[in-house]
């Protein structure tokens, strides 16, 4: 059994359902201390975070990831217990196997081999590990980054271990993400009896024309790096549960995934203009979860492309598709940020798993990236 597989199994066996770390970070800390990292645990409210660094000089390369996982769902639906780290048919099963305990294990073993071969490497290596990525994401990476910024500790390159791959490890790397901007909209009407609609105001009926307009808008056309901005209703609710009562309020939840062609302020203004145009009595609470970011071609992209080509033997594709990640908190500091991890086909699912053979491939790719960036050739 490889060291990467051993460590991945040990991490999966710790039931770190967000925001619990369940001992994952102390285990990682032991391994990193043994190869010269200085540890700095950072706890904010109920969230454990770990900042670890080897070296004092720049440039600073950081591995970023999360030890927390989403809930398992009904455990009886799993073929094997979700925290048992079961090996079956060449796959490693367990909650977090793909998202993203295998990535973290591969990062650590890559560093162990790299430091053994290059103890006097240039620059510094850091680990930024949180247990708040799958939760609200308010006491995790964002708080650690704020702390680093306050003391002018700058990250130059950051590799996030999110599961980016689609068919084989390293075939896709994420060099950016769309922004996420959502809201809870309340349309106010007047409750009444369905037999006397002239004495009531049905907020569902009032909102319908505006809804039709909203879902048919082309917000932008995207660009070379991002697909067009999308608008999606995620929940809509009204009524008392009785079929003879006109509701007094309608609640609508929606979300934008937006490109760099538009700002959150512009989206907000366009939404509110439409609501005002239709004469609606409304209230709206906005939540900006993250701005879009993009890492263009540069040192990190080049080093990662070369590592995948030399280790795996095939080229990679740059992509900005998918949801948000903690990269959205790191990129605004000026760091180059990429996401590279295992296949994402089973993340958050029952029987989440990852290919055992690809664990060592991923670790070797991580190691080669370190060589490409921190070893003078």
Short mmCIF file of C-alpha atoms in Angstrom, two decimals:
data_model
loop_
_atom_site.label_atom_id
_atom_site.label_comp_id
_atom_site.label_asym_id
_atom_site.label_seq_id
_atom_site.Cartn_x
_atom_site.Cartn_y
_atom_site.Cartn_z
CA UNK A 1 0.00 0.00 0.00
CA UNK A 2 1.43 3.38 -1.02
CA UNK A 3 1.98 6.16 1.49
CA UNK A 4 -0.61 8.29 -0.31
CA UNK A 5 -3.25 5.57 -0.04
CA UNK A 6 -2.44 4.96 3.64
CA UNK A 7 -2.83 8.63 4.48
CA UNK A 8 -5.99 9.03 2.39
CA UNK A 9 -7.57 6.10 4.24
CA UNK A 10 -6.56 7.50 7.62
CA UNK A 11 -8.18 10.83 6.76
CA UNK A 12 -11.38 9.28 5.39
CA UNK A 13 -11.77 7.24 8.57
CA UNK A 14 -12.08 10.45 10.58
CA UNK A 15 -15.77 11.51 10.38
CA UNK A 16 -15.13 15.20 9.78
CA UNK A 17 -18.61 16.33 8.77
CA UNK A 18 -18.50 20.11 8.42
CA UNK A 19 -17.44 22.04 10.46
CA UNK A 20 -15.75 19.22 12.41
CA UNK A 21 -12.12 18.41 11.67
CA UNK A 22 -12.20 15.16 13.72
CA UNK A 23 -8.44 15.04 14.15
CA UNK A 24 -7.46 15.36 10.50
CA UNK A 25 -5.38 18.51 10.93
CA UNK A 26 -3.34 17.17 13.88
CA UNK A 27 -2.52 14.10 11.77
CA UNK A 28 -1.41 16.31 8.89
CA UNK A 29 0.54 18.48 11.31
CA UNK A 30 2.56 15.52 12.53
CA UNK A 31 3.60 14.63 9.00
CA UNK A 32 4.45 18.22 8.08
CA UNK A 33 6.39 18.92 11.28
CA UNK A 34 8.58 15.91 10.53
CA UNK A 35 9.77 17.55 7.28
CA UNK A 36 10.46 21.00 8.67
CA UNK A 37 7.13 22.84 8.55
CA UNK A 38 6.23 25.35 11.25
CA UNK A 39 2.62 24.89 12.32
CA UNK A 40 0.18 27.65 13.20
CA UNK A 41 -3.28 26.39 14.12
CA UNK A 42 -5.94 29.09 13.66
CA UNK A 43 -9.34 28.52 15.25
CA UNK A 44 -12.15 30.94 14.50
CA UNK A 45 -15.37 30.24 16.43
CA UNK A 46 -16.11 26.54 15.86
CA UNK A 47 -13.78 26.13 12.88
CA UNK A 48 -10.28 24.63 12.96
CA UNK A 49 -7.77 25.84 10.40
CA UNK A 50 -4.11 25.01 9.89
CA UNK A 51 -1.46 27.25 8.42
CA UNK A 52 1.88 25.49 7.97
CA UNK A 53 4.97 26.87 6.30
CA UNK A 54 8.42 25.59 5.42
CA UNK A 55 10.87 28.40 4.67
CA UNK A 56 10.96 32.14 5.22
CA UNK A 57 11.73 33.47 1.76
CA UNK A 58 9.68 34.04 -1.35
CA UNK A 59 8.24 32.97 -3.62
CA UNK A 60 5.60 31.19 -1.54
CA UNK A 61 3.83 28.17 -3.02
CA UNK A 62 0.75 27.02 -1.10
CA UNK A 63 -1.28 23.82 -1.15
CA UNK A 64 -4.86 24.64 -0.09
CA UNK A 65 -7.63 22.26 0.86
CA UNK A 66 -10.34 21.28 3.31
CA UNK A 67 -10.72 18.42 5.76
CA UNK A 68 -14.47 18.83 6.25
CA UNK A 69 -16.93 16.78 4.22
CA UNK A 70 -20.64 16.97 3.49
CA UNK A 71 -23.05 14.72 5.43
CA UNK A 72 -23.23 11.12 4.28
CA UNK A 73 -26.95 10.91 3.65
CA UNK A 74 -28.61 7.61 4.64
CA UNK A 75 -25.74 5.31 5.64
CA UNK A 76 -27.80 2.23 4.82
CA UNK A 77 -27.74 3.33 1.17
CA UNK A 78 -23.94 2.99 1.02
CA UNK A 79 -22.46 -0.32 -0.13
CA UNK A 80 -19.87 0.04 2.65
CA UNK A 81 -19.77 2.39 5.67
CA UNK A 82 -18.95 5.94 4.52
CA UNK A 83 -16.11 6.38 7.00
CA UNK A 84 -14.59 2.90 6.59
CA UNK A 85 -12.30 3.80 3.64
CA UNK A 86 -13.11 0.61 1.78
CA UNK A 87 -11.07 -0.66 -1.17
CA UNK A 88 -13.14 -2.37 -3.83
CA UNK A 89 -12.51 -3.08 -7.53
CA UNK A 90 -9.57 -0.68 -7.65
CA UNK A 91 -11.54 2.16 -6.09
CA UNK A 92 -11.29 3.79 -2.66
CA UNK A 93 -14.76 4.34 -1.21
CA UNK A 94 -15.72 6.75 1.55
CA UNK A 95 -17.00 10.21 2.22
CA UNK A 96 -14.25 12.61 1.19
CA UNK A 97 -12.47 10.09 -1.04
CA UNK A 98 -12.76 12.50 -3.97
CA UNK A 99 -13.67 15.74 -2.20
CA UNK A 100 -10.97 16.13 -1.04
CA UNK A 101 -9.05 13.98 1.41
CA UNK A 102 -7.23 12.09 -1.33
CA UNK A 103 -5.91 15.39 -2.67
CA UNK A 104 -4.62 16.41 0.75
CA UNK A 105 -2.91 13.05 1.19
CA UNK A 106 -1.28 13.42 -2.23
CA UNK A 107 -0.09 16.92 -1.33
CA UNK A 108 1.57 15.74 1.88
CA UNK A 109 3.33 12.74 0.34
CA UNK A 110 4.45 14.88 -2.60
CA UNK A 111 6.04 17.31 -0.14
CA UNK A 112 7.69 14.50 1.80
CA UNK A 113 9.44 13.19 -1.30
CA UNK A 114 10.26 16.67 -2.58
CA UNK A 115 11.87 17.80 0.67
CA UNK A 116 13.88 14.60 0.89
CA UNK A 117 15.26 15.21 -2.60
CA UNK A 118 15.52 19.01 -2.37
CA UNK A 119 15.98 20.03 1.27
CA UNK A 120 17.44 23.40 0.24
CA UNK A 121 14.77 24.30 -2.31
CA UNK A 122 14.14 27.91 -3.25
CA UNK A 123 11.29 29.90 -1.71
CA UNK A 124 8.77 28.47 0.73
CA UNK A 125 5.99 25.89 0.78
CA UNK A 126 2.76 26.43 2.69
CA UNK A 127 -0.36 24.45 3.59
CA UNK A 128 -3.67 26.23 4.15
CA UNK A 129 -6.15 23.67 5.46
CA UNK A 130 -9.66 24.45 6.73
CA UNK A 131 -12.69 22.59 8.07
CA UNK A 132 -15.17 25.20 6.81
CA UNK A 133 -15.28 24.79 3.02
CA UNK A 134 -18.40 22.66 2.84
CA UNK A 135 -20.23 24.88 5.34
CA UNK A 136 -20.83 28.63 5.51
CA UNK A 137 -17.18 29.38 4.58
CA UNK A 138 -16.99 32.35 6.92
CA UNK A 139 -14.49 31.13 9.53
CA UNK A 140 -12.18 29.15 7.30
CA UNK A 141 -9.92 30.09 4.41
CA UNK A 142 -11.24 33.63 4.24
CA UNK A 143 -10.17 34.30 7.86
CA UNK A 144 -6.76 32.70 7.39
CA UNK A 145 -6.15 34.79 4.28
CA UNK A 146 -7.18 37.93 6.19
CA UNK A 147 -4.62 37.05 8.88
CA UNK A 148 -1.87 36.51 6.34
CA UNK A 149 -2.72 39.76 4.58
CA UNK A 150 -2.59 41.71 7.85
CA UNK A 151 1.00 40.64 8.38
CA UNK A 152 1.91 41.01 4.69
CA UNK A 153 2.53 37.30 4.18
CA UNK A 154 1.91 37.03 0.45
CA UNK A 155 1.03 33.87 -1.46
CA UNK A 156 2.53 33.81 -4.94
CA UNK A 157 1.18 30.49 -6.23
CA UNK A 158 -1.67 28.42 -4.82
CA UNK A 159 -2.83 24.96 -5.83
CA UNK A 160 -6.26 24.00 -4.49
CA UNK A 161 -6.94 20.27 -4.37
CA UNK A 162 -10.57 20.42 -5.46
CA UNK A 163 -11.62 17.50 -7.69
CA UNK A 164 -11.16 19.07 -11.11
CA UNK A 165 -10.67 16.03 -13.33
CA UNK A 166 -13.38 14.50 -15.52
CA UNK A 167 -12.21 11.24 -17.14
CA UNK A 168 -8.64 10.79 -15.88
CA UNK A 169 -6.61 12.63 -13.29
CA UNK A 170 -5.20 15.91 -14.55
CA UNK A 171 -7.19 16.07 -17.78
CA UNK A 172 -8.81 19.29 -16.56
CA UNK A 173 -7.47 22.01 -14.27
CA UNK A 174 -9.53 24.95 -13.12
CA UNK A 175 -7.82 28.28 -13.68
CA UNK A 176 -10.78 30.33 -12.52
CA UNK A 177 -14.34 30.22 -11.28
CA UNK A 178 -17.50 32.16 -11.93
CA UNK A 179 -18.84 34.48 -9.27
CA UNK A 180 -21.80 33.46 -7.12
CA UNK A 181 -24.46 36.03 -6.23
CA UNK A 182 -27.79 35.11 -4.71
CA UNK A 183 -30.82 36.61 -3.05
CA UNK A 184 -34.00 35.92 -1.16
CA UNK A 185 -36.81 37.94 -2.68
CA UNK A 186 -40.11 38.54 -0.88
CA UNK A 187 -43.09 39.72 -2.91
CA UNK A 188 -45.79 41.18 -0.68
CA UNK A 189 -49.45 40.82 -1.57
CA UNK A 190 -52.65 40.59 0.47
CA UNK A 191 -54.02 37.34 1.84
CA UNK A 192 -57.65 36.49 1.19
CA UNK A 193 -60.23 33.93 0.18
CA UNK A 194 -59.88 32.45 -3.30
CA UNK A 195 -63.61 33.05 -3.87
CA UNK A 196 -63.11 36.80 -3.38
CA UNK A 197 -59.96 37.62 -5.35
CA UNK A 198 -61.02 41.27 -5.72
CA UNK A 199 -60.45 41.65 -1.96
CA UNK A 200 -56.91 40.21 -2.07
CA UNK A 201 -53.64 40.58 -3.98
CA UNK A 202 -52.05 37.33 -5.10
CA UNK A 203 -48.25 37.79 -5.01
CA UNK A 204 -47.76 34.72 -7.22
CA UNK A 205 -49.84 36.28 -9.98
CA UNK A 206 -48.19 39.66 -9.47
CA UNK A 207 -44.70 38.19 -9.79
CA UNK A 208 -45.40 35.97 -12.82
CA UNK A 209 -44.79 38.61 -15.54
CA UNK A 210 -41.53 39.69 -13.90
CA UNK A 211 -40.44 36.06 -13.57
CA UNK A 212 -41.05 35.46 -17.26
CA UNK A 213 -38.91 38.47 -18.10
CA UNK A 214 -36.11 37.45 -15.73
CA UNK A 215 -35.74 33.92 -17.04
CA UNK A 216 -35.59 35.13 -20.64
CA UNK A 217 -32.87 37.75 -20.20
CA UNK A 218 -29.43 37.28 -21.79
CA UNK A 219 -27.27 38.74 -19.04
CA UNK A 220 -24.08 38.63 -21.09
CA UNK A 221 -22.43 36.48 -23.75
CA UNK A 222 -19.47 35.33 -21.69
CA UNK A 223 -15.95 35.55 -23.10
CA UNK A 224 -12.98 33.38 -24.03
CA UNK A 225 -12.60 32.20 -20.45
CA UNK A 226 -16.14 32.15 -19.02
CA UNK A 227 -19.52 30.91 -20.25
CA UNK A 228 -22.42 33.39 -20.18
CA UNK A 229 -23.86 34.41 -16.84
CA UNK A 230 -26.76 32.24 -15.70
CA UNK A 231 -29.81 33.04 -13.56
CA UNK A 232 -31.56 30.19 -11.76
CA UNK A 233 -34.55 30.05 -9.40
CA UNK A 234 -33.61 27.55 -6.67
CA UNK A 235 -36.73 27.74 -4.47
CA UNK A 236 -40.14 29.34 -4.56
CA UNK A 237 -42.75 29.23 -1.83
CA UNK A 238 -46.09 30.78 -0.99
CA UNK A 239 -49.33 29.88 0.72
CA UNK A 240 -50.63 28.48 3.97
CA UNK A 241 -51.10 24.93 2.73
CA UNK A 242 -54.85 25.42 2.25
CA UNK A 243 -56.19 25.46 -1.31
CA UNK A 244 -58.80 28.12 -0.60
CA UNK A 245 -56.44 30.84 0.67
CA UNK A 246 -54.72 33.40 -1.53
CA UNK A 247 -51.20 33.79 -0.10
CA UNK A 248 -50.06 37.06 1.41
CA UNK A 249 -46.40 36.65 0.50
CA UNK A 250 -44.25 34.87 -2.05
CA UNK A 251 -40.63 33.97 -1.27
CA UNK A 252 -38.22 33.34 -4.13
CA UNK A 253 -34.61 32.24 -3.84
CA UNK A 254 -32.36 32.65 -6.85
CA UNK A 255 -28.70 32.60 -7.78
CA UNK A 256 -26.43 34.05 -10.44
CA UNK A 257 -23.25 32.35 -11.58
CA UNK A 258 -21.63 35.26 -13.31
CA UNK A 259 -18.72 35.91 -15.59
CA UNK A 260 -16.22 38.75 -15.63
CA UNK A 261 -18.40 40.48 -18.25
CA UNK A 262 -20.76 41.77 -15.54
CA UNK A 263 -20.49 42.89 -11.91
CA UNK A 264 -22.66 41.97 -8.97
CA UNK A 265 -23.70 45.63 -8.73
CA UNK A 266 -24.92 45.58 -12.34
CA UNK A 267 -26.88 42.37 -11.75
CA UNK A 268 -28.52 43.81 -8.66
CA UNK A 269 -29.47 47.01 -10.49
CA UNK A 270 -31.01 45.09 -13.40
CA UNK A 271 -33.07 42.85 -11.10
CA UNK A 272 -34.41 45.72 -9.05
CA UNK A 273 -35.20 47.76 -12.18
CA UNK A 274 -37.40 44.94 -13.47
CA UNK A 275 -39.16 44.50 -10.13
CA UNK A 276 -39.82 48.24 -9.95
CA UNK A 277 -41.07 48.29 -13.54
CA UNK A 278 -43.72 45.73 -12.66
CA UNK A 279 -44.84 47.77 -9.67
CA UNK A 280 -44.11 45.06 -7.12
CA UNK A 281 -44.07 45.58 -3.37
CA UNK A 282 -40.96 43.65 -2.44
CA UNK A 283 -38.00 43.20 -0.14
CA UNK A 284 -34.74 41.56 -1.17
CA UNK A 285 -31.72 40.29 0.76
CA UNK A 286 -28.57 39.86 -1.34
CA UNK A 287 -25.62 37.53 -0.64
CA UNK A 288 -22.36 37.73 -2.56
CA UNK A 289 -20.60 34.38 -2.06
CA UNK A 290 -17.65 35.12 -4.31
CA UNK A 291 -16.36 37.21 -7.16
CA UNK A 292 -15.20 35.57 -10.39
CA UNK A 293 -11.46 35.06 -10.69
CA UNK A 294 -9.10 34.00 -13.44
CA UNK A 295 -5.46 32.92 -13.45
CA UNK A 296 -4.11 33.57 -16.95
CA UNK A 297 -1.20 31.80 -18.58
CA UNK A 298 1.89 32.28 -16.39
CA UNK A 299 4.36 30.45 -14.18
CA UNK A 300 1.81 28.32 -12.31
CA UNK A 301 -0.18 27.31 -15.38
CA UNK A 302 3.00 26.46 -17.27
CA UNK A 303 4.46 24.46 -14.38
CA UNK A 304 1.23 22.50 -13.95
CA UNK A 305 0.79 21.79 -17.65
CA UNK A 306 4.36 20.49 -17.85
CA UNK A 307 3.95 18.35 -14.72
CA UNK A 308 0.82 16.64 -16.03
CA UNK A 309 2.39 16.05 -19.43
CA UNK A 310 5.61 14.57 -17.99
CA UNK A 311 3.96 12.43 -15.27
CA UNK A 312 0.69 11.35 -16.90
CA UNK A 313 1.67 11.60 -20.54
CA UNK A 314 -1.22 13.66 -21.85
CA UNK A 315 -2.14 17.36 -22.13
CA UNK A 316 -4.56 19.14 -19.84
CA UNK A 317 -7.43 21.52 -20.48
CA UNK A 318 -8.06 24.81 -18.68
CA UNK A 319 -11.61 25.35 -17.43
CA UNK A 320 -13.63 27.78 -15.31
CA UNK A 321 -16.74 25.59 -15.10
CA UNK A 322 -18.33 24.29 -11.92
CA UNK A 323 -19.23 25.82 -8.59
CA UNK A 324 -17.28 27.97 -6.19
CA UNK A 325 -14.18 27.00 -4.23
CA UNK A 326 -11.97 28.59 -1.60
CA UNK A 327 -9.80 29.84 -4.43
CA UNK A 328 -12.18 32.81 -4.52
CA UNK A 329 -10.71 34.02 -1.21
CA UNK A 330 -7.07 33.58 -2.24
CA UNK A 331 -7.08 34.99 -5.79
CA UNK A 332 -8.00 38.58 -4.78
CA UNK A 333 -4.69 38.85 -2.88
CA UNK A 334 -2.84 38.70 -6.20
CA UNK A 335 -1.92 35.04 -6.04
CA UNK A 336 -1.99 32.80 -9.09
CA UNK A 337 -4.56 30.09 -8.23
CA UNK A 338 -5.27 26.75 -9.88
CA UNK A 339 -7.42 23.78 -8.87
CA UNK A 340 -6.17 20.27 -9.56
CA UNK A 341 -7.51 17.10 -8.00
CA UNK A 342 -9.12 13.72 -8.68
CA UNK A 343 -12.23 12.93 -10.70
CA UNK A 344 -15.35 14.80 -9.64
CA UNK A 345 -17.90 12.25 -10.91
CA UNK A 346 -19.00 11.03 -7.45
CA UNK A 347 -18.46 14.02 -5.17
CA UNK A 348 -21.23 14.56 -2.58
CA UNK A 349 -22.88 11.31 -3.73
CA UNK A 350 -23.69 8.03 -2.03
CA UNK A 351 -20.69 5.67 -2.49
CA UNK A 352 -18.26 8.51 -3.23
CA UNK A 353 -15.00 7.03 -4.51
CA UNK A 354 -11.74 7.66 -6.31
CA UNK A 355 -9.39 5.52 -8.39
CA UNK A 356 -6.63 4.09 -6.18
CA UNK A 357 -4.07 3.94 -8.99
CA UNK A 358 -4.52 7.64 -9.70
CA UNK A 359 -3.66 8.67 -6.13
CA UNK A 360 0.05 8.14 -6.74
CA UNK A 361 -0.23 9.80 -10.15
CA UNK A 362 -1.74 12.88 -8.53
CA UNK A 363 0.97 12.92 -5.85
CA UNK A 364 3.67 12.66 -8.52
CA UNK A 365 2.12 15.55 -10.45
CA UNK A 366 2.09 17.69 -7.29
CA UNK A 367 5.74 16.83 -6.66
CA UNK A 368 6.73 17.74 -10.21
CA UNK A 369 4.96 21.10 -9.89
CA UNK A 370 7.11 21.82 -6.83
CA UNK A 371 10.22 20.87 -8.79
CA UNK A 372 9.24 23.07 -11.70
CA UNK A 373 8.68 26.12 -9.50
CA UNK A 374 11.13 25.79 -6.58
CA UNK A 375 14.20 24.03 -7.93
CA UNK A 376 16.78 26.04 -9.83
CA UNK A 377 17.46 24.25 -13.09
#
